[in-house]
Each structure stands twice: as C-alpha cells, then as structure tokens.
CSV table of C-alpha atoms and ligand atoms in Angstrom, one decimal:
chain,number,residue,atom,x,y,z
A,497,UNK,CA,30.7,20.9,23.7
A,498,UNK,CA,32.4,19.8,27.0
A,499,UNK,CA,36.2,20.9,27.6
A,500,UNK,CA,38.0,18.2,30.1
A,501,UNK,CA,37.6,14.4,29.7
A,502,UNK,CA,37.6,14.1,33.3
A,503,UNK,CA,35.2,12.3,34.9
A,504,UNK,CA,32.7,14.8,34.9
A,505,UNK,CA,33.2,15.5,31.2
A,506,UNK,CA,33.5,11.9,30.1
A,507,UNK,CA,29.9,11.1,32.2
A,508,UNK,CA,28.2,14.0,30.7
A,509,UNK,CA,29.3,13.5,26.9
A,510,UNK,CA,28.2,9.5,27.6
A,511,UNK,CA,24.9,10.5,28.2
A,512,UNK,CA,24.6,13.7,25.9
A,513,UNK,CA,25.0,11.1,23.4
A,514,UNK,CA,22.9,8.4,24.9
A,515,UNK,CA,20.2,11.0,24.4
A,516,UNK,CA,21.0,11.8,21.3
A,517,UNK,CA,22.7,15.2,21.0
A,518,UNK,CA,25.6,16.1,18.9
A,519,UNK,CA,28.4,16.5,21.6
A,520,UNK,CA,32.4,16.8,21.5
A,521,UNK,CA,34.6,16.3,24.4
A,522,UNK,CA,38.0,18.6,24.1
A,523,UNK,CA,40.7,17.1,25.9
A,524,UNK,CA,44.0,18.5,26.4
A,525,UNK,CA,46.5,15.5,27.0
A,526,UNK,CA,46.6,12.6,24.3
A,527,UNK,CA,45.4,9.7,26.4
A,528,UNK,CA,43.9,9.4,30.3
A,529,UNK,CA,47.7,8.1,31.0
A,530,UNK,CA,49.1,10.7,34.2
A,531,UNK,CA,49.4,11.1,37.4
A,532,UNK,CA,47.3,10.7,40.0
A,533,UNK,CA,44.1,11.4,39.6
A,534,UNK,CA,41.4,9.6,42.7
A,535,UNK,CA,40.1,5.9,41.7
A,536,UNK,CA,37.3,5.6,43.6
A,537,UNK,CA,34.7,4.3,41.6
A,538,UNK,CA,31.3,4.8,44.1
A,539,UNK,CA,28.1,2.9,44.4
A,540,UNK,CA,26.3,6.1,43.5
A,541,UNK,CA,28.4,5.5,40.5
A,542,UNK,CA,27.9,2.2,40.0
A,543,UNK,CA,24.3,2.5,40.1
A,544,UNK,CA,24.7,4.5,37.2
A,545,UNK,CA,26.6,2.6,35.2
A,546,UNK,CA,23.7,-0.2,36.0
A,547,UNK,CA,21.0,2.1,35.2
A,548,UNK,CA,22.8,2.4,31.7
A,549,UNK,CA,23.4,-1.9,31.5
A,550,UNK,CA,26.9,-0.9,32.2
A,551,UNK,CA,28.0,-2.0,35.4
A,552,UNK,CA,28.6,-5.4,34.7
A,553,UNK,CA,31.2,-4.9,31.3
A,554,UNK,CA,32.6,-2.1,34.4
A,555,UNK,CA,33.3,-4.7,36.8
A,556,UNK,CA,35.1,-6.6,34.0
A,557,UNK,CA,37.7,-4.1,34.6
A,558,UNK,CA,40.7,-5.0,36.9
A,559,UNK,CA,39.4,-3.3,40.2
A,560,UNK,CA,39.3,-4.2,43.9
A,561,UNK,CA,35.9,-4.0,45.5
A,562,UNK,CA,36.3,-2.6,49.1
A,563,UNK,CA,33.1,-3.5,51.7
A,564,UNK,CA,34.7,-1.2,54.9
A,565,UNK,CA,37.1,1.2,55.3
A,566,UNK,CA,38.7,2.0,59.3
A,567,UNK,CA,40.6,3.7,61.2
A,568,UNK,CA,43.4,2.8,63.5
A,569,UNK,CA,44.4,4.9,66.4
A,570,UNK,CA,47.4,4.0,69.0
A,571,UNK,CA,43.9,2.1,71.1
A,572,UNK,CA,43.1,0.0,68.7
A,573,UNK,CA,41.0,-1.1,64.6
A,574,UNK,CA,37.8,1.1,64.5
A,575,UNK,CA,35.6,0.1,61.8
A,576,UNK,CA,34.3,3.3,60.4
A,577,UNK,CA,32.3,2.9,57.2
A,578,UNK,CA,30.4,-0.3,56.4
A,579,UNK,CA,29.0,-0.6,52.5
A,580,UNK,CA,27.6,-3.8,53.2
A,581,UNK,CA,25.0,-2.2,55.0
A,582,UNK,CA,24.1,-0.2,52.0
A,583,UNK,CA,20.8,-0.5,49.8
A,584,UNK,CA,20.8,-2.1,46.3
A,585,UNK,CA,23.0,-4.1,45.1
A,586,UNK,CA,26.7,-2.7,45.0
A,587,UNK,CA,27.3,-2.4,48.5
A,588,UNK,CA,31.5,-1.6,47.9
A,589,UNK,CA,33.5,1.3,46.9
A,590,UNK,CA,35.1,0.1,43.8
A,591,UNK,CA,39.1,1.2,43.3
A,592,UNK,CA,39.9,1.0,39.5
A,593,UNK,CA,43.3,3.5,37.8
A,594,UNK,CA,40.9,6.6,36.8
A,595,UNK,CA,42.8,6.1,33.1
A,596,UNK,CA,41.1,2.4,33.0
A,597,UNK,CA,37.5,4.4,34.3
A,598,UNK,CA,37.8,7.0,31.3
A,599,UNK,CA,39.0,4.7,29.2
A,600,UNK,CA,35.9,2.7,29.4
A,601,UNK,CA,33.5,5.4,29.2
A,602,UNK,CA,36.0,6.9,25.9
A,603,UNK,CA,35.1,3.4,24.6
A,604,UNK,CA,31.8,3.1,25.2
A,605,UNK,CA,30.9,6.9,24.5
A,606,UNK,CA,32.3,6.5,21.5
A,607,UNK,CA,29.8,3.6,20.2
A,608,UNK,CA,27.6,6.7,19.1
A,609,UNK,CA,27.2,8.3,16.3
A,610,UNK,CA,26.5,11.7,18.3
A,611,UNK,CA,29.7,11.2,20.2
A,612,UNK,CA,33.7,13.2,19.3
A,613,UNK,CA,36.2,12.8,21.3
A,614,UNK,CA,39.0,15.9,20.4
A,615,UNK,CA,42.4,14.5,22.2
A,616,UNK,CA,45.6,16.5,22.7
A,617,UNK,CA,43.4,20.0,22.0
A,618,UNK,CA,43.8,22.4,24.9
A,619,UNK,CA,40.6,24.8,25.1
A,620,UNK,CA,42.8,28.5,25.5
A,621,UNK,CA,39.8,30.8,25.3
A,622,UNK,CA,35.8,31.2,25.0
A,623,UNK,CA,34.0,32.4,22.1
A,624,UNK,CA,31.5,35.0,22.6
A,625,UNK,CA,28.7,36.7,20.9
A,626,UNK,CA,25.9,39.5,21.9
A,627,UNK,CA,26.8,38.1,26.2
A,628,UNK,CA,26.9,34.6,25.2
A,629,UNK,CA,29.2,31.9,25.2
A,630,UNK,CA,29.2,30.3,22.4
A,631,UNK,CA,32.4,28.2,22.2
A,632,UNK,CA,35.6,27.5,22.6
A,633,UNK,CA,39.2,28.6,20.6
A,634,UNK,CA,41.5,25.2,21.1
A,635,UNK,CA,45.0,24.8,20.6
A,636,UNK,CA,46.8,21.7,19.6
A,637,UNK,CA,50.4,20.8,20.4
A,638,UNK,CA,52.2,20.5,17.3
A,639,UNK,CA,51.1,24.6,17.1
A,640,UNK,CA,47.8,23.9,15.3
A,641,UNK,CA,44.2,25.9,16.6
A,642,UNK,CA,41.0,25.7,16.0
A,643,UNK,CA,37.3,26.6,17.3
A,644,UNK,CA,34.1,24.8,18.5
A,645,UNK,CA,30.8,26.4,18.2
A,646,UNK,CA,28.1,25.2,20.5
A,647,UNK,CA,24.5,25.6,21.4
A,648,UNK,CA,26.6,25.0,25.3
A,649,UNK,CA,29.6,24.8,26.2
A,650,UNK,CA,30.7,22.9,29.4
A,651,UNK,CA,33.1,23.5,30.8
A,652,UNK,CA,34.5,20.5,33.0
A,653,UNK,CA,38.4,21.6,33.5
A,654,UNK,CA,39.0,20.4,36.4
A,655,UNK,CA,40.3,22.7,40.0
A,656,UNK,CA,42.7,24.9,37.4
A,657,UNK,CA,39.7,25.6,35.0
A,658,UNK,CA,41.0,27.8,32.8
A,659,UNK,CA,37.7,28.6,31.2
A,660,UNK,CA,36.2,29.6,35.2
A,661,UNK,CA,39.1,32.3,35.5
A,662,UNK,CA,38.3,33.7,31.7
A,663,UNK,CA,34.7,33.9,32.4
A,664,UNK,CA,35.8,36.3,35.6
A,665,UNK,CA,33.5,34.2,37.9
A,666,UNK,CA,33.5,34.9,41.6
A,667,UNK,CA,35.1,31.6,43.6
A,668,UNK,CA,35.0,31.2,46.9
A,669,UNK,CA,38.1,29.8,48.8
A,670,UNK,CA,37.8,27.8,51.7
A,671,UNK,CA,41.5,26.6,52.1
A,672,UNK,CA,42.9,23.7,53.4
A,673,UNK,CA,45.5,22.5,56.0
A,674,UNK,CA,47.4,19.7,54.4
A,675,UNK,CA,49.0,18.7,51.4
A,676,UNK,CA,49.7,14.8,50.5
A,677,UNK,CA,52.3,13.1,50.0
A,678,UNK,CA,51.5,10.3,47.4
A,679,UNK,CA,53.4,6.8,46.8
A,680,UNK,CA,52.6,3.3,46.6
A,681,UNK,CA,54.5,0.8,49.4
A,682,UNK,CA,54.6,-2.8,47.6
A,683,UNK,CA,53.2,-5.7,49.4
A,684,UNK,CA,56.1,-7.5,51.0
A,685,UNK,CA,56.0,-11.4,52.2
A,686,UNK,CA,55.5,-11.2,55.3
A,687,UNK,CA,54.3,-8.0,56.1
A,688,UNK,CA,51.3,-7.4,58.4
A,689,UNK,CA,48.4,-6.3,56.3
A,690,UNK,CA,45.9,-3.8,57.7
A,691,UNK,CA,42.7,-5.5,58.7
A,692,UNK,CA,40.5,-3.1,56.1
A,693,UNK,CA,40.9,-2.6,51.9
A,694,UNK,CA,41.0,1.3,53.0
A,695,UNK,CA,42.2,2.4,56.4
A,696,UNK,CA,43.2,5.5,58.1
A,697,UNK,CA,46.3,5.2,60.9
A,698,UNK,CA,46.5,7.9,63.0
A,699,UNK,CA,48.8,9.1,65.8
A,700,UNK,CA,50.0,12.3,67.1
A,701,UNK,CA,51.5,14.5,64.3
A,702,UNK,CA,50.7,11.8,61.9
A,703,UNK,CA,48.2,10.3,59.2
A,704,UNK,CA,48.6,8.2,56.9
A,705,UNK,CA,45.8,6.5,54.5
A,706,UNK,CA,46.3,3.1,53.0
A,707,UNK,CA,44.3,1.9,49.8
A,708,UNK,CA,44.2,-1.6,48.7
A,709,UNK,CA,45.3,-1.9,45.1
A,710,UNK,CA,46.1,-5.8,45.1
A,711,UNK,CA,49.9,-5.8,44.5
A,712,UNK,CA,50.7,-2.3,46.4
A,713,UNK,CA,49.7,-0.3,48.9
A,714,UNK,CA,48.3,2.9,47.3
A,715,UNK,CA,49.3,5.8,50.4
A,716,UNK,CA,48.9,8.9,51.2
A,717,UNK,CA,50.7,11.2,53.8
A,718,UNK,CA,49.1,14.4,55.3
A,719,UNK,CA,51.4,17.0,55.6
A,720,UNK,CA,50.9,20.3,56.7
A,721,UNK,CA,50.4,23.1,54.5
A,722,UNK,CA,53.3,24.7,53.4
A,723,UNK,CA,56.0,22.2,54.7
A,724,UNK,CA,56.4,19.4,52.2
A,725,UNK,CA,60.1,21.2,51.9
A,726,UNK,CA,60.7,20.5,55.2
A,727,UNK,CA,60.2,16.9,54.8
A,728,UNK,CA,62.4,16.8,52.6
A,729,UNK,CA,64.7,18.7,53.7
A,730,UNK,CA,64.8,16.1,57.3
A,731,UNK,CA,65.9,13.3,54.4
A,732,UNK,CA,64.3,10.0,52.9
A,733,UNK,CA,65.8,8.3,56.0
A,734,UNK,CA,63.4,10.4,58.4
A,735,UNK,CA,60.7,10.2,56.3
A,736,UNK,CA,60.8,6.3,56.3
A,737,UNK,CA,61.2,5.8,60.0
A,738,UNK,CA,58.2,8.1,60.5
A,739,UNK,CA,56.2,5.7,58.5
A,740,UNK,CA,57.6,2.9,60.6
A,741,UNK,CA,56.0,4.5,63.4
A,742,UNK,CA,52.8,4.5,61.9
A,743,UNK,CA,53.1,1.0,60.2
A,744,UNK,CA,55.3,-1.3,62.1
A,745,UNK,CA,55.8,-4.7,60.5
A,746,UNK,CA,56.0,-2.9,57.2
A,747,UNK,CA,59.9,-2.6,57.1
A,748,UNK,CA,60.2,-4.2,53.4
A,749,UNK,CA,57.8,-2.3,51.9
A,750,UNK,CA,59.0,1.0,53.1
A,751,UNK,CA,61.9,0.1,52.0
A,752,UNK,CA,61.0,-0.2,49.2
A,753,UNK,CA,60.8,3.9,48.5
A,754,UNK,CA,64.2,4.7,46.9
A,755,UNK,CA,64.0,8.1,46.3
A,756,UNK,CA,61.9,11.6,46.6
A,757,UNK,CA,60.9,10.4,42.4
A,758,UNK,CA,58.7,7.6,44.1
A,759,UNK,CA,57.1,10.6,45.9
A,760,UNK,CA,54.5,12.6,44.6
A,761,UNK,CA,52.6,16.2,46.2
A,762,UNK,CA,49.4,16.6,45.5
A,763,UNK,CA,48.5,20.2,46.7
A,764,UNK,CA,45.1,20.1,48.5
A,765,UNK,CA,42.1,23.2,47.2
A,766,UNK,CA,38.8,23.5,48.6
A,767,UNK,CA,36.8,26.1,46.7
A,768,UNK,CA,33.2,27.0,45.0
A,769,UNK,CA,31.7,29.1,43.0
A,770,UNK,CA,29.3,31.2,43.8
A,771,UNK,CA,27.7,31.0,40.5
A,772,UNK,CA,28.1,28.0,38.0
A,773,UNK,CA,27.1,29.5,34.9
A,774,UNK,CA,26.6,32.4,32.3
A,775,UNK,CA,24.3,32.4,29.2
A,776,UNK,CA,25.7,29.4,27.3
A,777,UNK,CA,28.2,28.4,29.4
A,778,UNK,CA,28.0,25.7,32.8
A,779,UNK,CA,30.8,24.9,34.9
A,780,UNK,CA,30.7,21.6,36.9
A,781,UNK,CA,32.7,19.3,38.5
A,782,UNK,CA,36.3,20.4,40.5
A,783,UNK,CA,35.7,23.5,37.6
A,784,UNK,CA,33.0,24.4,40.4
A,785,UNK,CA,33.6,23.2,43.2
A,786,UNK,CA,37.2,21.7,43.7
A,787,UNK,CA,37.0,19.0,46.6
A,788,UNK,CA,39.3,18.4,49.2
A,789,UNK,CA,40.4,14.2,49.2
A,790,UNK,CA,38.6,13.8,52.5
A,791,UNK,CA,36.1,10.9,52.0
A,792,UNK,CA,37.1,10.5,48.8
A,793,UNK,CA,34.5,12.0,47.4
A,794,UNK,CA,35.4,14.3,44.4
A,795,UNK,CA,34.8,11.7,41.2
A,796,UNK,CA,32.2,10.6,42.8
A,797,UNK,CA,30.5,14.6,42.8
A,798,UNK,CA,32.0,15.2,39.6
A,799,UNK,CA,29.5,12.2,37.8
A,800,UNK,CA,26.3,13.2,40.1
A,801,UNK,CA,26.9,16.7,38.5
A,802,UNK,CA,27.0,15.4,35.1
A,803,UNK,CA,24.5,13.3,35.7
A,804,UNK,CA,22.3,16.4,36.4
A,805,UNK,CA,23.6,18.5,33.7
A,806,UNK,CA,23.0,15.6,30.8
A,807,UNK,CA,19.1,15.4,32.7
A,808,UNK,CA,18.1,19.1,32.8
A,809,UNK,CA,20.1,19.9,29.7
A,810,UNK,CA,19.5,16.9,27.0
A,811,UNK,CA,15.9,18.0,26.1
A,812,UNK,CA,16.7,21.5,25.1
A,813,UNK,CA,19.9,21.1,23.5
A,814,UNK,CA,18.1,18.2,21.7
A,815,UNK,CA,15.8,21.5,20.5
A,816,UNK,CA,19.0,23.5,19.9
A,817,UNK,CA,18.2,26.5,22.4
A,818,UNK,CA,19.5,26.5,26.1
A,819,UNK,CA,17.9,29.0,27.8
A,820,UNK,CA,20.2,30.4,31.1
A,821,UNK,CA,17.2,29.3,33.6
A,822,UNK,CA,17.9,26.1,32.5
A,823,UNK,CA,21.5,26.3,33.3
A,824,UNK,CA,20.7,27.9,36.8
A,825,UNK,CA,18.5,24.4,37.5
A,826,UNK,CA,21.6,22.3,37.1
A,827,UNK,CA,23.3,24.9,39.5
A,828,UNK,CA,20.4,24.7,42.0
A,829,UNK,CA,20.0,21.1,41.6
A,830,UNK,CA,23.7,20.7,42.6
A,831,UNK,CA,24.8,23.3,44.3
A,832,UNK,CA,23.0,21.7,48.2
A,833,UNK,CA,25.0,17.7,48.1
A,834,UNK,CA,27.8,20.2,46.9
A,835,UNK,CA,27.6,22.8,49.8
A,836,UNK,CA,26.5,20.3,52.5
A,837,UNK,CA,29.9,17.4,51.6
A,838,UNK,CA,32.3,20.5,51.3
A,839,UNK,CA,31.1,21.9,55.0
A,840,UNK,CA,31.6,18.4,56.6
A,841,UNK,CA,35.1,18.0,54.9
A,842,UNK,CA,35.6,21.7,56.0
A,843,UNK,CA,34.5,20.6,59.8
A,844,UNK,CA,37.1,18.0,59.3
A,845,UNK,CA,40.1,19.6,58.2
A,846,UNK,CA,39.6,22.2,60.7
A,847,UNK,CA,38.4,20.3,64.1
A,848,UNK,CA,40.2,17.0,63.2
A,849,UNK,CA,42.7,17.2,60.7
A,850,UNK,CA,44.4,20.7,61.7
A,851,UNK,CA,45.0,19.8,65.1
A,852,UNK,CA,46.3,16.3,64.6
A,853,UNK,CA,49.4,17.4,62.1
A,854,UNK,CA,49.8,19.9,64.6
A,855,UNK,CA,51.8,17.6,66.9
A,856,UNK,CA,51.3,19.4,70.1
A,857,UNK,CA,49.2,17.0,72.1
A,858,UNK,CA,48.5,13.4,71.9
A,859,UNK,CA,45.8,12.2,69.6
A,860,UNK,CA,42.5,10.4,71.7
A,861,UNK,CA,40.5,8.3,69.4
A,862,UNK,CA,37.7,10.1,68.5
A,863,UNK,CA,34.4,9.7,70.1
A,864,UNK,CA,32.3,8.9,66.6
A,865,UNK,CA,34.9,6.2,66.5
A,866,UNK,CA,33.9,4.5,70.0
A,867,UNK,CA,30.2,5.3,69.1
A,868,UNK,CA,30.4,3.6,65.8
A,869,UNK,CA,32.4,0.5,67.3
A,870,UNK,CA,29.6,0.4,70.0
A,871,UNK,CA,26.8,0.9,67.6
A,872,UNK,CA,27.5,-0.7,64.3
A,873,UNK,CA,24.4,-0.6,62.9
A,874,UNK,CA,25.6,3.4,62.5
A,875,UNK,CA,28.2,2.0,60.0
A,876,UNK,CA,25.7,2.4,57.3
A,877,UNK,CA,25.6,6.3,58.2
A,878,UNK,CA,29.2,7.6,57.2
A,879,UNK,CA,29.0,4.4,54.4
A,880,UNK,CA,25.8,6.2,52.7
A,881,UNK,CA,27.5,9.8,53.2
A,882,UNK,CA,30.5,8.4,51.2
A,883,UNK,CA,28.9,5.9,49.2
A,884,UNK,CA,25.8,7.6,48.0
A,885,UNK,CA,26.5,11.0,49.0
A,886,UNK,CA,23.2,14.0,49.0
A,887,UNK,CA,20.6,13.8,46.4
A,888,UNK,CA,22.3,11.3,44.3
A,889,UNK,CA,20.8,11.1,40.3
A,890,UNK,CA,19.7,8.9,38.4
A,891,UNK,CA,19.8,8.2,34.5
A,892,UNK,CA,16.4,6.8,32.6
A,893,UNK,CA,17.2,3.3,31.8
A,894,UNK,CA,16.7,3.6,28.2
A,895,UNK,CA,18.1,2.1,25.4
A,896,UNK,CA,21.6,3.1,25.0
A,897,UNK,CA,20.8,5.4,21.8
A,898,UNK,CA,23.3,3.6,19.3
A,899,UNK,CA,26.8,3.2,22.2
A,900,UNK,CA,26.4,-0.2,21.6
A,901,UNK,CA,26.5,-0.3,17.6
A,902,UNK,CA,29.6,1.3,16.4
A,903,UNK,CA,32.5,0.0,18.2
A,904,UNK,CA,35.5,2.6,17.9
A,905,UNK,CA,33.8,4.8,15.8
A,906,UNK,CA,33.5,8.7,16.9
A,907,UNK,CA,37.0,9.4,18.2
A,908,UNK,CA,38.9,12.1,16.4
A,909,UNK,CA,42.6,13.4,17.4
B,176,FAD,C1,45.2,14.8,47.0
B,176,FAD,C2,43.6,14.3,46.5
B,176,FAD,C3,43.1,13.1,46.4
B,176,FAD,C4,41.8,12.5,45.9
B,176,FAD,N1,41.3,11.9,46.1
B,176,FAD,C5,40.1,11.1,45.4
B,176,FAD,C6,39.9,10.0,45.9
B,176,FAD,O1,40.3,9.2,46.0
B,176,FAD,N2,38.8,10.2,45.4
B,176,FAD,C7,37.8,10.4,44.3
B,176,FAD,O2,36.6,10.4,44.2
B,176,FAD,N3,37.9,11.9,44.5
B,176,FAD,C8,39.4,12.2,45.0
B,176,FAD,N4,39.9,13.5,44.9
B,176,FAD,C9,39.4,14.5,43.9
B,176,FAD,C10,39.2,13.7,42.5
B,176,FAD,O3,40.1,13.8,41.9
B,176,FAD,C11,38.5,15.0,41.8
B,176,FAD,O4,37.0,16.2,42.6
B,176,FAD,C12,37.9,15.1,40.4
B,176,FAD,O5,39.0,14.2,39.5
B,176,FAD,C13,37.0,16.2,39.8
B,176,FAD,O6,36.8,15.4,38.4
B,176,FAD,P1,36.7,16.3,37.3
B,176,FAD,O7,36.1,15.8,36.1
B,176,FAD,O8,36.2,17.5,37.8
B,176,FAD,O9,38.0,16.9,37.1
B,176,FAD,P2,39.6,16.6,36.3
B,176,FAD,O10,39.7,14.8,36.8
B,176,FAD,O11,40.5,17.3,36.9
B,176,FAD,O12,39.1,16.5,34.9
B,176,FAD,C14,39.4,17.4,34.2
B,176,FAD,C15,40.2,17.3,32.7
B,176,FAD,O13,40.2,18.7,32.2
B,176,FAD,C16,41.2,18.2,31.2
B,176,FAD,N5,41.3,20.0,31.2
B,176,FAD,C17,42.2,21.1,32.0
B,176,FAD,N6,42.2,21.9,31.2
B,176,FAD,C18,41.5,21.9,30.3
B,176,FAD,C19,41.6,22.6,28.8
B,176,FAD,N7,41.9,24.0,28.6
B,176,FAD,N8,41.6,22.5,27.6
B,176,FAD,C20,41.0,20.6,27.0
B,176,FAD,N9,41.4,19.8,28.8
B,176,FAD,C21,41.3,20.2,29.4
B,176,FAD,C22,42.2,18.0,32.1
B,176,FAD,O14,43.5,17.5,31.5
B,176,FAD,C23,41.9,17.1,32.5
B,176,FAD,O15,41.7,15.7,32.3
B,176,FAD,C24,41.6,13.6,45.2
B,176,FAD,C25,42.3,15.2,45.4
B,176,FAD,C26,43.1,15.3,45.6
B,176,FAD,C27,43.6,16.4,45.3
C-alpha cells in the first residue's frame, strides 16, 4: 500500500505492479491537476523510463527539452550546466506539467492487473498490530471511511506527510532563507528571450529563475523567508518594476501580471528524517526528506527512492513478508544521495542565496561561473549532479508484467 500519488508513489506503484506485486496507491485528490508541483523530468528518470520501455511514449507528451541551464549576472551570460555532455541517449532536461507525467504513469500502471489507484481517499491514520504498521485508515470527501491492510505501507505523502507525523519519527529541520513567488510570463511579441531554456537572473538583492515552457516563461522569484507580505504591501506596480530591473525588454510579459492572484507563494522547506522506517512502514520522497527547489532535483530524488524501494522490496513482497532489515536497506541505499544533495543545497542557500537576498552589497559573478565559462568541459559536472544525481538507480529491463495488456483496467474511484 502506497500513500500519495506524487512522483515517488506513482513510480513505486508502477514498478511494483510490473514486478507482479499487488499494490494500492491512495491519493487524497481526485486527480493530478493542482497547483504547482516540480515540473522537471531529469535524464536519470528518462533513463528509468527507457529501461521500462516507456521513454518513447513519454516523450510523445507535450514537453520542452532544455540542453543548457544558465545564469545571467550584471556582467553577462554564463552557462551553468550543459546536459549535452552527459553520457547516454537523454542529454537534456525535460519540462512536462507534473499532472501529465503522473497521469502517464497512472495510465501505464493501470494496465497491470496488480495495480489499483484509489483517488479521492485521504489516509487519516495508521493501523497497527503488535508494534507493527499493518495498513491505513482513510476518509473520502463524501464522508466515507475505509481501511486498507498491507504487508508494507509506504508513505509517499509529501513534505507535510501526515503519516510521518503519526509515526512519531524524528525530523531534522535545516531551514531555508527564502520563499518563492511563482508566476507565468507570456512570451510577448518582440520581447528579448533569455538565451537558455532555463536561466537564473541575479543582481543585488534579487534572484529570478525563468524556465521556457513553450508559450510562456514559468518564473520563480525568490524573496527572503517571511517577507512575502512586505512584497505584497509594496504593491503590484513596485513588484512589476522590480521584475523589469531584472528583465529589461520584457515590458509586455511583465504587464500581463494583473493581480496578486496571478502570483502563487511556495514555502521552501528543507528537512530529513533520521530514520525512514518502522516495522511495516517505509517513508520515501519528500515525506522522508523535503528538498529545497535549488537545482530542481526533488522529483528526481523521489523517483530514485521509488526505484530503489521497488528493487529491494519486490522479492520480499512477492513472498508476503518484509523484515525490518529490508526496509532499513532502502534507507541505507538512499540516505547518501539525499544527504549529499541537501548539503549542496544548504551550502548554496547559506553562502549564496542568503547573502544575495540580503541586498546589502553588490553581487559579483560567482567564481565558479567564471571557471565554468573558461573551461566549458567542466559544465558537464553540474549537468551530472542535476541530471543524474548521486547513485542513480536502474530498473531491470524486463517484460512489463501486463503493463501493456489491460488498457484502462485497475482504477478504483
Ligand atoms: C518552490 C519549489 C519548487 C520546486 N521545484 C522543483 C523542480 O523544478 N523540480 C523538481 O524536481 N522538484 C522541485 N521541487 C520539489 C518537488 O516538488 C518535490 O520534491 C517532489 O514533488 C516530491 O515528490 P513526492 O512524490 O515525494 O511528494 P509530492 O509530490 O508532494 O506528492 C505527495 C502526494 O501525496 C498526496 N497526499 C498527501 N497526503 C496524503 C494523504 N494523507 N492521503 C493520500 N494522499 C496524500 C498529495 O496529494 C500528493 O499527490 C520544488 C519544491 C518547491 C517547494
């Protein structure tokens, strides 16, 4: 039983069903269409989809492929990561609305007789017996309730995980100096397009990220944590003027921001569980480790957790018994990539983002950007860290146990 139909939960559900394990995914929403969720699909995830024989179909979805990420400072444009330098067939970052990605996974998983997706059902508590978690209680929007018993319950219910709170596991909070204002800027005629598919624009006290989404630029504007109300109080005109300081020549797109309703606030959180499991319960993805948006790697880590969990759990699940040491093995396998990635994110947050947003001194172009510009071969390193991550997982190339056989089957509502 998997709680949460995000990237971690849906990939785990797909992989377990493919390995012939009966699996139920419980998702509290009725569908995958909701507010912002990270939209990046990384080369390592594309590689997993390739190993499953699904990459070609996935790349039929409307998407953008970004080969280079860059940073524009007051001194010019600098390449941060060049994915064309990666090994393998997927030498680009893909941007796909996450609801399309999740719907795709749900569609493919639902073709297996082993997969069930229970939507509109929110896990509200753990079932326990003799010190072991044995499943969950859930509630539906129409006031119904139910229980699902399981050999193992996997909490993939995101950064505000209810199950992790209920399990009483210790969370280490690392904090973050920023929150994010998230909005779209339409690509107006005659505007100067940034030179990269994904670009960070920084200047004294300001940091803006633009991601090319075809018709529009998805934009993330970083503000110091706790100052969103001040930005709003200063008014939309002041906000637009601020944006234009960063984006000269983009008057038309910026003018399209007509009210604060067009601007969403995303609270940034960075934390990690000391232990990812209890007897009968495993936590993965953001439920085990909420990631900072720096590097846009949260979806990737969630997917990699799922791949490791499927590989280590499936043989035991087929036998109907999963000892705690196997759950501990999943934690051990995934904790190193998580710790290393979070360390890099924390270092960038503390040494760079925090100082930059303080705005009390001019921002010089970081030395690392100059180095990358001077030695382009080094641009492959950030591409590797962002695109493949530490300890990328693989899936066994195997027949898709029914994933292609029963279109549309296996969905419960
Ligand atoms: C500002 C910001 C920007 C980001 N940008 C990126 C980016 O560009 N790229 C990237 O890779 N990552 C990004 N991330 C991180 C990324 O969104 C997450 O790391 C990723 O979505 C984690 O996946 P998950 O499956 O673990 O959890 P989630 O995506 O949070 O999925 C959890 C699912 O569980 C469901 N759920 C929750 N509680 C229950 C319950 N009790 N019962 C049933 N269902 C439940 C939720 O509805 C949800 O569908 C960003 C994060 C932030 C804050």
